Amino acid sequence: MDDKLLQLYFEGRTTEEQSRSITEWLDADEANMKYYQHLCRLYEINLWDEQPVTVSVSRSKVKSRRFVLEFFKIAAVFALGFSLNNRMNIPDKDIFMQTVQVPAGQNAQVTLADGSKVWLNAGSTLHFPTRFPDKERLVNLEGEGFFEVQANKEKPFIVSTTSYTIKALGTTFNVNAYKKSKDFETSLLTGKVEVADHAGKQTILLSPNNRVVLEGNKLKTLPIQDSEYFLWREGIICFNEPLSEVLKKLELYFDVKIEVNNKRVLQNEQHCIGKFRSRDGLEHILEVLQLTSHFSYKKDDEKNLVTIN
């Protein structure tokens, strides 16, 4: 069945004959009904608020006032979830959950119902509601996100990650919490945020130009080392750290396993400083790094593995 015809059906603009053909198609196969329900919910989400959700990949932007299916034509994957009995437990019957998943080597931007903006780094996932309930604004992040939160003293903005919660009223901050990594970091640029573990054993109130990092099993406050790092939301990857840390980030950003066979490459912990456009890809970055770090590499696409010699 043609998606455009189904869209007309959702809008009540099909002819009697077209409506009959759609009904017969639905009765013919249970899979057709499931697909119809999926598209119907997508269409409902498209109408949920006058403030459009915006998803951007690198420099190109697509607004949801066009039919939501247009999202699937861009590199960022916009997947929508609709269960009301999900882990965020939002009770309102007219609130649906949405999920933005960003593939390797890309970044995305989302404007939430309250006007807050979120930039998502490669390999990240954000779960958020179509509108926020009365008491709080809660989103769930897996990966890395940069947040510009609209101020609202009556309704705090909460970012929930695997082990930690970041609470803000109106501020600008970055959260790095990939499931594949043991690292956790929250950096505050403006305003105030409160960082706490889910067990309630440690809470830190962060001031601007500082960050909270996980060292061992404890959170520690440190100054922000390099503000250019946050250029990732513009598709620019900035490194100012040892090669071993650079390789860890490349694994996360490009969803690839990197093995170092030549331990000499990491013995001196050579410090790497540089800027790369994420759209240039992993191999371009490795080719530049090998000039100064003196290594060779081999990429196995079938195993999704990069071996450094």
mmCIF file of C-alpha atoms in Angstrom:
data_model
loop_
_atom_site.group_PDB
_atom_site.id
_atom_site.type_symbol
_atom_site.label_atom_id
_atom_site.label_comp_id
_atom_site.label_asym_id
_atom_site.label_seq_id
_atom_site.Cartn_x
_atom_site.Cartn_y
_atom_site.Cartn_z
ATOM 1 C CA MET A 1 0.000 0.000 0.000
ATOM 2 C CA ASP A 2 1.296 3.450 -0.936
ATOM 3 C CA ASP A 3 2.297 5.542 2.101
ATOM 4 C CA LYS A 4 0.988 8.739 0.510
ATOM 5 C CA LEU A 5 -2.462 7.170 0.136
ATOM 6 C CA LEU A 6 -2.379 6.133 3.798
ATOM 7 C CA GLN A 7 -1.470 9.700 4.750
ATOM 8 C CA LEU A 8 -4.544 10.948 2.876
ATOM 9 C CA TYR A 9 -6.592 8.365 4.767
ATOM 10 C CA PHE A 10 -5.280 9.654 8.115
ATOM 11 C CA GLU A 11 -6.288 13.155 7.045
ATOM 12 C CA GLY A 12 -9.763 12.003 5.960
ATOM 13 C CA ARG A 13 -9.170 12.973 2.319
ATOM 14 C CA THR A 14 -9.568 9.613 0.549
ATOM 15 C CA THR A 15 -12.437 8.744 -1.749
ATOM 16 C CA GLU A 16 -14.925 5.997 -0.837
ATOM 17 C CA GLU A 17 -13.222 3.625 -3.252
ATOM 18 C CA GLN A 18 -9.771 4.390 -1.843
ATOM 19 C CA SER A 19 -11.039 3.901 1.728
ATOM 20 C CA ARG A 20 -12.525 0.531 0.741
ATOM 21 C CA SER A 21 -9.252 -0.620 -0.816
ATOM 22 C CA ILE A 22 -7.371 0.340 2.339
ATOM 23 C CA THR A 23 -9.868 -1.574 4.494
ATOM 24 C CA GLU A 24 -9.493 -4.671 2.310
ATOM 25 C CA TRP A 25 -5.697 -4.352 2.504
ATOM 26 C CA LEU A 26 -5.873 -4.192 6.309
ATOM 27 C CA ASP A 27 -8.078 -7.289 6.496
ATOM 28 C CA ALA A 28 -5.812 -9.257 4.177
ATOM 29 C CA ASP A 29 -2.822 -9.586 6.506
ATOM 30 C CA GLU A 30 -2.091 -8.906 10.177
ATOM 31 C CA ALA A 31 1.275 -7.440 9.153
ATOM 32 C CA ASN A 32 -0.579 -4.794 7.133
ATOM 33 C CA MET A 33 -2.517 -3.742 10.229
ATOM 34 C CA LYS A 34 0.675 -3.463 12.284
ATOM 35 C CA TYR A 35 2.279 -1.332 9.587
ATOM 36 C CA TYR A 36 -0.837 0.843 9.384
ATOM 37 C CA GLN A 37 -0.841 1.370 13.175
ATOM 38 C CA HIS A 38 2.848 2.269 13.063
ATOM 39 C CA LEU A 39 2.313 4.918 10.365
ATOM 40 C CA CYS A 40 -0.794 6.208 12.109
ATOM 41 C CA ARG A 41 1.164 6.858 15.282
ATOM 42 C CA LEU A 42 3.909 8.563 13.313
ATOM 43 C CA TYR A 43 1.290 10.842 11.795
ATOM 44 C CA GLU A 44 -0.153 11.638 15.235
ATOM 45 C CA ILE A 45 3.304 12.536 16.516
ATOM 46 C CA ASN A 46 3.702 14.914 13.582
ATOM 47 C CA LEU A 47 0.751 16.927 14.883
ATOM 48 C CA TRP A 48 1.609 16.892 18.570
ATOM 49 C CA ASP A 49 2.932 20.426 18.929
ATOM 50 C CA GLU A 50 3.321 23.641 16.949
ATOM 51 C CA GLN A 51 6.998 23.669 17.901
ATOM 52 C CA PRO A 52 8.481 21.242 15.342
ATOM 53 C CA VAL A 53 11.022 18.636 16.245
ATOM 54 C CA THR A 54 14.163 19.386 14.285
ATOM 55 C CA VAL A 55 16.689 16.726 13.433
ATOM 56 C CA SER A 56 19.918 17.711 11.743
ATOM 57 C CA VAL A 57 22.756 15.664 10.361
ATOM 58 C CA SER A 58 25.897 17.734 9.899
ATOM 59 C CA ARG A 59 24.493 20.848 8.170
ATOM 60 C CA SER A 60 21.276 19.581 6.662
ATOM 61 C CA LYS A 61 18.041 19.996 8.642
ATOM 62 C CA VAL A 62 14.639 18.432 8.255
ATOM 63 C CA LYS A 63 11.553 19.747 10.061
ATOM 64 C CA SER A 64 8.680 17.551 11.113
ATOM 65 C CA ARG A 65 5.977 19.768 9.614
ATOM 66 C CA ARG A 66 6.640 17.684 6.521
ATOM 67 C CA PHE A 67 5.282 14.176 6.845
ATOM 68 C CA VAL A 68 7.310 12.355 9.494
ATOM 69 C CA LEU A 69 8.415 9.670 7.072
ATOM 70 C CA GLU A 70 10.749 12.235 5.516
ATOM 71 C CA PHE A 71 12.965 11.727 8.574
ATOM 72 C CA PHE A 72 13.995 8.352 7.262
ATOM 73 C CA LYS A 73 15.644 9.957 4.217
ATOM 74 C CA ILE A 74 18.417 11.531 6.319
ATOM 75 C CA ALA A 75 21.357 9.814 7.933
ATOM 76 C CA ALA A 76 20.144 10.113 11.528
ATOM 77 C CA VAL A 77 17.599 7.438 12.331
ATOM 78 C CA PHE A 78 14.455 8.852 13.953
ATOM 79 C CA ALA A 79 12.791 5.890 15.661
ATOM 80 C CA LEU A 80 9.572 6.487 17.578
ATOM 81 C CA GLY A 81 8.386 4.470 20.602
ATOM 82 C CA PHE A 82 4.796 4.592 21.787
ATOM 83 C CA SER A 83 4.452 2.357 24.842
ATOM 84 C CA LEU A 84 2.979 4.138 27.861
ATOM 85 C CA ASN A 85 4.344 1.453 30.154
ATOM 86 C CA ASN A 86 7.947 2.280 29.385
ATOM 87 C CA ARG A 87 10.787 2.831 31.801
ATOM 88 C CA MET A 88 10.073 6.554 32.150
ATOM 89 C CA ASN A 89 6.545 5.829 33.427
ATOM 90 C CA ILE A 90 4.715 8.896 32.097
ATOM 91 C CA PRO A 91 1.029 8.446 33.012
ATOM 92 C CA ASP A 92 -0.716 10.927 30.694
ATOM 93 C CA LYS A 93 -2.614 9.049 27.991
ATOM 94 C CA ASP A 94 -1.924 11.719 25.369
ATOM 95 C CA ILE A 95 1.841 11.618 25.859
ATOM 96 C CA PHE A 96 3.882 9.388 23.563
ATOM 97 C CA MET A 97 7.559 8.527 23.814
ATOM 98 C CA GLN A 98 9.945 9.325 20.982
ATOM 99 C CA THR A 99 13.422 7.971 20.405
ATOM 100 C CA VAL A 100 16.196 9.506 18.327
ATOM 101 C CA GLN A 101 19.039 7.144 17.448
ATOM 102 C CA VAL A 102 22.145 8.572 15.775
ATOM 103 C CA PRO A 103 24.279 6.238 13.645
ATOM 104 C CA ALA A 104 28.067 6.052 13.679
ATOM 105 C CA GLY A 105 29.903 9.061 12.261
ATOM 106 C CA GLN A 106 26.859 11.360 12.408
ATOM 107 C CA ASN A 107 25.294 13.887 14.790
ATOM 108 C CA ALA A 108 21.734 15.103 15.244
ATOM 109 C CA GLN A 109 19.820 18.022 16.739
ATOM 110 C CA VAL A 110 16.432 17.817 18.446
ATOM 111 C CA THR A 111 14.142 20.612 19.690
ATOM 112 C CA LEU A 112 11.985 19.386 22.574
ATOM 113 C CA ALA A 113 8.426 20.380 23.452
ATOM 114 C CA ASP A 114 9.549 23.085 25.912
ATOM 115 C CA GLY A 115 11.930 24.670 23.391
ATOM 116 C CA SER A 116 15.053 23.116 24.901
ATOM 117 C CA LYS A 117 17.614 22.014 22.316
ATOM 118 C CA VAL A 118 19.650 18.819 22.329
ATOM 119 C CA TRP A 119 22.588 17.884 20.124
ATOM 120 C CA LEU A 120 23.391 14.158 19.978
ATOM 121 C CA ASN A 121 26.787 12.727 19.156
ATOM 122 C CA ALA A 122 27.468 9.609 17.091
ATOM 123 C CA GLY A 123 26.074 6.352 18.456
ATOM 124 C CA SER A 124 23.791 8.155 20.924
ATOM 125 C CA THR A 125 20.134 7.590 21.770
ATOM 126 C CA LEU A 126 17.672 10.030 23.349
ATOM 127 C CA HIS A 127 14.251 9.045 24.703
ATOM 128 C CA PHE A 128 11.841 11.932 25.316
ATOM 129 C CA PRO A 129 8.079 12.579 25.540
ATOM 130 C CA THR A 130 5.943 14.477 23.050
ATOM 131 C CA ARG A 131 5.183 16.914 25.858
ATOM 132 C CA PHE A 132 6.351 17.166 29.454
ATOM 133 C CA PRO A 133 4.061 16.463 32.440
ATOM 134 C CA ASP A 134 3.463 19.124 35.113
ATOM 135 C CA LYS A 135 6.188 18.322 37.661
ATOM 136 C CA GLU A 136 9.378 17.739 35.692
ATOM 137 C CA ARG A 137 11.007 17.475 32.269
ATOM 138 C CA LEU A 138 12.605 14.041 32.065
ATOM 139 C CA VAL A 139 14.654 12.607 29.182
ATOM 140 C CA ASN A 140 16.827 9.513 28.977
ATOM 141 C CA LEU A 141 20.266 9.594 27.335
ATOM 142 C CA GLU A 142 22.531 6.779 26.193
ATOM 143 C CA GLY A 143 25.691 8.252 24.682
ATOM 144 C CA GLU A 144 26.644 11.922 24.474
ATOM 145 C CA GLY A 145 24.377 14.942 24.373
ATOM 146 C CA PHE A 146 24.784 18.717 24.550
ATOM 147 C CA PHE A 147 21.801 20.453 26.170
ATOM 148 C CA GLU A 148 20.526 24.035 25.983
ATOM 149 C CA VAL A 149 17.712 23.997 28.528
ATOM 150 C CA GLN A 150 14.895 26.539 28.662
ATOM 151 C CA ALA A 151 14.620 28.031 32.147
ATOM 152 C CA ASN A 152 11.619 26.945 34.252
ATOM 153 C CA LYS A 153 12.003 27.093 38.034
ATOM 154 C CA GLU A 154 8.763 25.186 38.553
ATOM 155 C CA LYS A 155 9.734 22.295 36.302
ATOM 156 C CA PRO A 156 13.350 21.050 36.567
ATOM 157 C CA PHE A 157 14.973 19.432 33.525
ATOM 158 C CA ILE A 158 16.370 15.973 34.276
ATOM 159 C CA VAL A 159 18.702 13.872 32.147
ATOM 160 C CA SER A 160 18.761 10.241 33.231
ATOM 161 C CA THR A 161 21.709 8.035 32.192
ATOM 162 C CA THR A 162 22.584 4.437 33.066
ATOM 163 C CA SER A 163 24.010 5.257 36.505
ATOM 164 C CA TYR A 164 23.661 9.010 37.025
ATOM 165 C CA THR A 165 21.075 11.778 36.912
ATOM 166 C CA ILE A 166 21.734 15.400 35.905
ATOM 167 C CA LYS A 167 19.222 17.982 37.130
ATOM 168 C CA ALA A 168 19.003 21.547 35.761
ATOM 169 C CA LEU A 169 16.610 24.504 35.726
ATOM 170 C CA GLY A 170 17.965 26.535 32.811
ATOM 171 C CA THR A 171 21.489 25.964 31.640
ATOM 172 C CA THR A 172 23.947 24.713 29.000
ATOM 173 C CA PHE A 173 25.796 21.481 29.638
ATOM 174 C CA ASN A 174 27.296 18.382 28.021
ATOM 175 C CA VAL A 175 26.782 14.780 29.147
ATOM 176 C CA ASN A 176 28.969 11.842 28.071
ATOM 177 C CA ALA A 177 27.523 8.498 29.161
ATOM 178 C CA TYR A 178 27.995 5.774 26.549
ATOM 179 C CA LYS A 179 26.910 2.292 27.632
ATOM 180 C CA LYS A 180 29.904 0.783 25.844
ATOM 181 C CA SER A 181 32.290 2.881 27.942
ATOM 182 C CA LYS A 182 32.953 2.942 31.680
ATOM 183 C CA ASP A 183 33.553 6.693 31.457
ATOM 184 C CA PHE A 184 31.027 9.276 32.624
ATOM 185 C CA GLU A 185 31.372 13.045 32.378
ATOM 186 C CA THR A 186 29.142 16.098 32.702
ATOM 187 C CA SER A 187 30.524 19.514 31.725
ATOM 188 C CA LEU A 188 28.758 22.750 32.638
ATOM 189 C CA LEU A 189 29.088 25.846 30.461
ATOM 190 C CA THR A 190 26.377 28.102 31.931
ATOM 191 C CA GLY A 191 23.887 27.907 34.814
ATOM 192 C CA LYS A 192 23.887 25.179 37.453
ATOM 193 C CA VAL A 193 23.388 21.439 37.420
ATOM 194 C CA GLU A 194 23.184 18.788 40.106
ATOM 195 C CA VAL A 195 24.789 15.436 39.342
ATOM 196 C CA ALA A 196 23.786 12.435 41.452
ATOM 197 C CA ASP A 197 24.096 8.673 41.300
ATOM 198 C CA HIS A 198 20.895 6.616 41.222
ATOM 199 C CA ALA A 199 21.709 5.096 44.616
ATOM 200 C CA GLY A 200 21.748 8.546 46.238
ATOM 201 C CA LYS A 201 25.215 8.052 47.711
ATOM 202 C CA GLN A 202 26.877 11.035 46.009
ATOM 203 C CA THR A 203 25.575 14.392 44.806
ATOM 204 C CA ILE A 204 27.632 17.217 43.286
ATOM 205 C CA LEU A 205 26.463 20.761 42.526
ATOM 206 C CA LEU A 206 28.448 21.922 39.526
ATOM 207 C CA SER A 207 29.415 25.512 38.720
ATOM 208 C CA PRO A 208 30.169 26.899 35.215
ATOM 209 C CA ASN A 209 33.395 25.967 33.419
ATOM 210 C CA ASN A 210 33.723 22.812 35.502
ATOM 211 C CA ARG A 211 33.023 19.161 34.870
ATOM 212 C CA VAL A 212 32.227 16.040 36.848
ATOM 213 C CA VAL A 213 34.128 12.893 35.883
ATOM 214 C CA LEU A 214 34.026 9.335 37.145
ATOM 215 C CA GLU A 215 37.338 8.221 38.630
ATOM 216 C CA GLY A 216 37.250 4.747 40.105
ATOM 217 C CA ASN A 217 33.774 4.546 41.591
ATOM 218 C CA LYS A 218 33.582 8.175 42.697
ATOM 219 C CA LEU A 219 32.604 11.422 41.015
ATOM 220 C CA LYS A 220 35.254 14.136 40.962
ATOM 221 C CA THR A 221 35.052 17.839 40.016
ATOM 222 C CA LEU A 222 37.632 19.204 37.580
ATOM 223 C CA PRO A 223 37.897 22.317 35.371
ATOM 224 C CA ILE A 224 36.946 22.063 31.691
ATOM 225 C CA GLN A 225 40.209 21.560 29.819
ATOM 226 C CA ASP A 226 39.294 22.512 26.268
ATOM 227 C CA SER A 227 36.048 24.226 25.264
ATOM 228 C CA GLU A 228 36.695 23.337 21.607
ATOM 229 C CA TYR A 229 35.797 19.749 22.444
ATOM 230 C CA PHE A 230 32.115 20.718 22.305
ATOM 231 C CA LEU A 231 32.441 21.526 18.612
ATOM 232 C CA TRP A 232 31.402 17.901 18.042
ATOM 233 C CA ARG A 233 27.816 19.181 17.820
ATOM 234 C CA GLU A 234 28.864 21.010 14.648
ATOM 235 C CA GLY A 235 30.371 17.842 13.184
ATOM 236 C CA ILE A 236 33.944 18.665 14.247
ATOM 237 C CA ILE A 237 35.904 16.142 16.312
ATOM 238 C CA CYS A 238 38.591 17.807 18.462
ATOM 239 C CA PHE A 239 41.366 15.871 20.181
ATOM 240 C CA ASN A 240 43.696 17.161 22.880
ATOM 241 C CA GLU A 241 44.704 14.017 24.743
ATOM 242 C CA PRO A 242 46.874 10.872 24.629
ATOM 243 C CA LEU A 243 46.566 8.588 21.606
ATOM 244 C CA SER A 244 45.044 5.817 23.738
ATOM 245 C CA GLU A 245 42.126 8.111 24.656
ATOM 246 C CA VAL A 246 41.739 9.204 21.040
ATOM 247 C CA LEU A 247 41.378 5.585 19.922
ATOM 248 C CA LYS A 248 38.730 4.943 22.598
ATOM 249 C CA LYS A 249 36.683 7.866 21.307
ATOM 250 C CA LEU A 250 37.056 6.750 17.703
ATOM 251 C CA GLU A 251 35.661 3.360 18.717
ATOM 252 C CA LEU A 252 32.580 5.042 20.187
ATOM 253 C CA TYR A 253 32.057 7.635 17.460
ATOM 254 C CA PHE A 254 32.415 5.209 14.559
ATOM 255 C CA ASP A 255 31.085 2.058 16.259
ATOM 256 C CA VAL A 256 34.151 -0.016 15.469
ATOM 257 C CA LYS A 257 36.545 -2.199 17.469
ATOM 258 C CA ILE A 258 40.167 -0.961 17.465
ATOM 259 C CA GLU A 259 42.898 -3.384 18.512
ATOM 260 C CA VAL A 260 46.517 -2.294 19.002
ATOM 261 C CA ASN A 261 48.895 -5.138 18.205
ATOM 262 C CA ASN A 262 52.001 -2.957 18.344
ATOM 263 C CA LYS A 263 52.169 -1.903 22.001
ATOM 264 C CA ARG A 264 55.060 0.437 21.165
ATOM 265 C CA VAL A 265 52.476 2.752 19.626
ATOM 266 C CA LEU A 266 51.017 3.464 23.062
ATOM 267 C CA GLN A 267 54.159 3.173 25.204
ATOM 268 C CA ASN A 268 55.059 6.845 25.047
ATOM 269 C CA GLU A 269 51.411 7.979 25.444
ATOM 270 C CA GLN A 270 51.942 10.505 22.689
ATOM 271 C CA HIS A 271 49.675 13.537 23.064
ATOM 272 C CA CYS A 272 47.448 14.175 20.068
ATOM 273 C CA ILE A 273 46.053 17.585 19.163
ATOM 274 C CA GLY A 274 43.881 18.054 16.108
ATOM 275 C CA LYS A 275 40.507 18.779 14.533
ATOM 276 C CA PHE A 276 38.667 16.571 12.076
ATOM 277 C CA ARG A 277 35.323 16.721 10.341
ATOM 278 C CA SER A 278 33.319 13.642 11.303
ATOM 279 C CA ARG A 279 31.959 13.386 7.761
ATOM 280 C CA ASP A 280 35.504 12.733 6.474
ATOM 281 C CA GLY A 281 35.309 9.342 8.157
ATOM 282 C CA LEU A 282 37.420 7.111 10.363
ATOM 283 C CA GLU A 283 40.039 6.174 7.779
ATOM 284 C CA HIS A 284 40.908 9.800 7.072
ATOM 285 C CA ILE A 285 41.484 10.427 10.777
ATOM 286 C CA LEU A 286 43.654 7.313 11.122
ATOM 287 C CA GLU A 287 45.712 8.264 8.066
ATOM 288 C CA VAL A 288 46.498 11.648 9.621
ATOM 289 C CA LEU A 289 47.254 10.190 13.067
ATOM 290 C CA GLN A 290 49.630 7.589 11.681
ATOM 291 C CA LEU A 291 51.871 10.320 10.268
ATOM 292 C CA THR A 292 52.772 11.566 13.746
ATOM 293 C CA SER A 293 52.240 8.405 15.803
ATOM 294 C CA HIS A 294 54.076 6.147 13.331
ATOM 295 C CA PHE A 295 51.745 3.184 13.026
ATOM 296 C CA SER A 296 50.038 1.304 10.243
ATOM 297 C CA TYR A 297 46.506 -0.029 10.310
ATOM 298 C CA LYS A 298 44.282 -2.544 8.596
ATOM 299 C CA LYS A 299 40.496 -2.337 8.416
ATOM 300 C CA ASP A 300 38.346 -5.479 8.266
ATOM 301 C CA ASP A 301 34.817 -4.432 7.307
ATOM 302 C CA GLU A 302 33.358 -7.911 7.811
ATOM 303 C CA LYS A 303 34.544 -8.058 11.422
ATOM 304 C CA ASN A 304 34.076 -4.308 11.938
ATOM 305 C CA LEU A 305 37.643 -4.258 13.223
ATOM 306 C CA VAL A 306 40.625 -1.927 12.854
ATOM 307 C CA THR A 307 44.000 -3.432 13.711
ATOM 308 C CA ILE A 308 46.893 -1.071 14.475
ATOM 309 C CA ASN A 309 50.432 -2.389 13.926
#
